[in-house]
XYZ file of C-alpha atoms in Angstrom:
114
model
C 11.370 -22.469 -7.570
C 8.933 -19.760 -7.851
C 8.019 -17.684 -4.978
C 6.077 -14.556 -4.294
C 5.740 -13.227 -0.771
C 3.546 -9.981 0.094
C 4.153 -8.366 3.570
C 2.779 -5.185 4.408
C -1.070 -5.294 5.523
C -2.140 -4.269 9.053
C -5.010 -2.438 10.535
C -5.410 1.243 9.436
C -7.730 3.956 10.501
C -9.813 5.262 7.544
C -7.739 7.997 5.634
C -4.452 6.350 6.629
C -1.871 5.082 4.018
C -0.216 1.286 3.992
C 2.580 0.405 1.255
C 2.173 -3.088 0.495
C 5.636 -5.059 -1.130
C 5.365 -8.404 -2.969
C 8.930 -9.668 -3.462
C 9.797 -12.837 -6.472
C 12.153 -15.064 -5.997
C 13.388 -17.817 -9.173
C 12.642 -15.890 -11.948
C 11.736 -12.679 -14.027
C 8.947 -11.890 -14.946
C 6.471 -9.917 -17.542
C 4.023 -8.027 -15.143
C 2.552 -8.170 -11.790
C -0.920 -7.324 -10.698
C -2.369 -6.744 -7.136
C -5.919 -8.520 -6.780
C -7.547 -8.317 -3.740
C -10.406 -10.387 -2.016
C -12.918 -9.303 0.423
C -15.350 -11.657 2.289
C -17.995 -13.370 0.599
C -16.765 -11.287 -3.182
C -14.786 -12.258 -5.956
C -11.142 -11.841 -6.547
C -10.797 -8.544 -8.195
C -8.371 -6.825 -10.019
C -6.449 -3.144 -8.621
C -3.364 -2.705 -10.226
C -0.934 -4.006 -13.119
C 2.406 -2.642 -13.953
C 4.734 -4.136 -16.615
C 8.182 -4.893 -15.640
C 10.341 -3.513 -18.278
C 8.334 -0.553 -19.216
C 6.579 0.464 -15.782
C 3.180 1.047 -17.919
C 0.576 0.718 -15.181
C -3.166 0.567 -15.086
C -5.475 0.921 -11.884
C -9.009 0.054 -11.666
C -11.890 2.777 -11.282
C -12.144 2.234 -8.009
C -8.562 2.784 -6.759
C -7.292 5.450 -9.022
C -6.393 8.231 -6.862
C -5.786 6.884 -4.088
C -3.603 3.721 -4.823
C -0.216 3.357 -7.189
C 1.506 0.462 -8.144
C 5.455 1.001 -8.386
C 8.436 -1.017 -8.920
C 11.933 -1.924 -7.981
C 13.767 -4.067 -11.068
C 16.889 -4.605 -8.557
C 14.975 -5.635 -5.682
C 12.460 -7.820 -8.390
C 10.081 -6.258 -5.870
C 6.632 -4.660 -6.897
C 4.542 -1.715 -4.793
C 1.938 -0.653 -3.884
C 0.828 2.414 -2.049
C -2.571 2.850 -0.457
C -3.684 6.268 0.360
C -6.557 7.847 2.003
C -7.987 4.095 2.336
C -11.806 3.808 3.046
C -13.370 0.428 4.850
C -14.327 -0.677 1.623
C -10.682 -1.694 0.518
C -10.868 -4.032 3.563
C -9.375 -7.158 1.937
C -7.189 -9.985 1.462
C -4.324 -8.522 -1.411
C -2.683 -10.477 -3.578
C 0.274 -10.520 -5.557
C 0.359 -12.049 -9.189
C 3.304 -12.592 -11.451
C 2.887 -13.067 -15.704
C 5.569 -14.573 -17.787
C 4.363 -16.251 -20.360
C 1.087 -18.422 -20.105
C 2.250 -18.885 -16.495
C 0.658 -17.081 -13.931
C 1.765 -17.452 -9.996
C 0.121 -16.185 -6.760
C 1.137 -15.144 -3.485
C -0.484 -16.521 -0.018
C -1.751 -13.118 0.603
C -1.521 -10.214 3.074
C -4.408 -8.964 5.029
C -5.104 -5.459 4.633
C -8.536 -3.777 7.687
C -9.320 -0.499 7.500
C -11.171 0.478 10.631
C -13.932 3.597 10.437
């Protein structure tokens, strides 16, 4: 019923940009998050934004340099990466909230070459 897919990773030289889309399918829902996972680290959090409001919150590492957006008719959430640095060389994922349910997307490789 539920699906979230997340296109938009590629390779990137250092400094370039990459707007990465996660798209739900089978219902609304309360926020979405981008996490992202690098080899041999944790899942970590980069962005939330609320669906109704558009309240957003980045973590330290990102702010600047990445935004999380929306699109309520498309049910499709954002998010732009500037001036990206090897470091943000990860796996990104897309999460959905509604309620005490929480879904995940398969992923979407983002390499940033130096």
């Amino acid at each position: 019923q539920v699906q979230l897919v997340e296109s938009g990773g590629g390779l990137v030289q250092a400094g370039g940009s990459l707007r990465l889309s996660c798209v739900a399918s089978g219902r609304t829902f309360s926020s979405y998050s981008w996490y992202r996972q690098a080899p041999g680290k944790d899942r970590e959090f980069v962005a939330r934004i609320n669906w109704s409001g558009g309240s957003t919150y980045s973590d330290d590492s990102v702010k600047g340099r990445f935004a999380i957006s929306r699109d309520n008719a498309k049910n499709t959430v954002y998010l732009q990466m500037n001036s990206l640095k090897p470091e943000d060389t990860a796996i990104y994922y897309c999460n959905a909230q509604f309620g005490s349910s929480g879904y995940w997307g398969q992923g979407t490789q983002v390499t940033v070459s130096s």
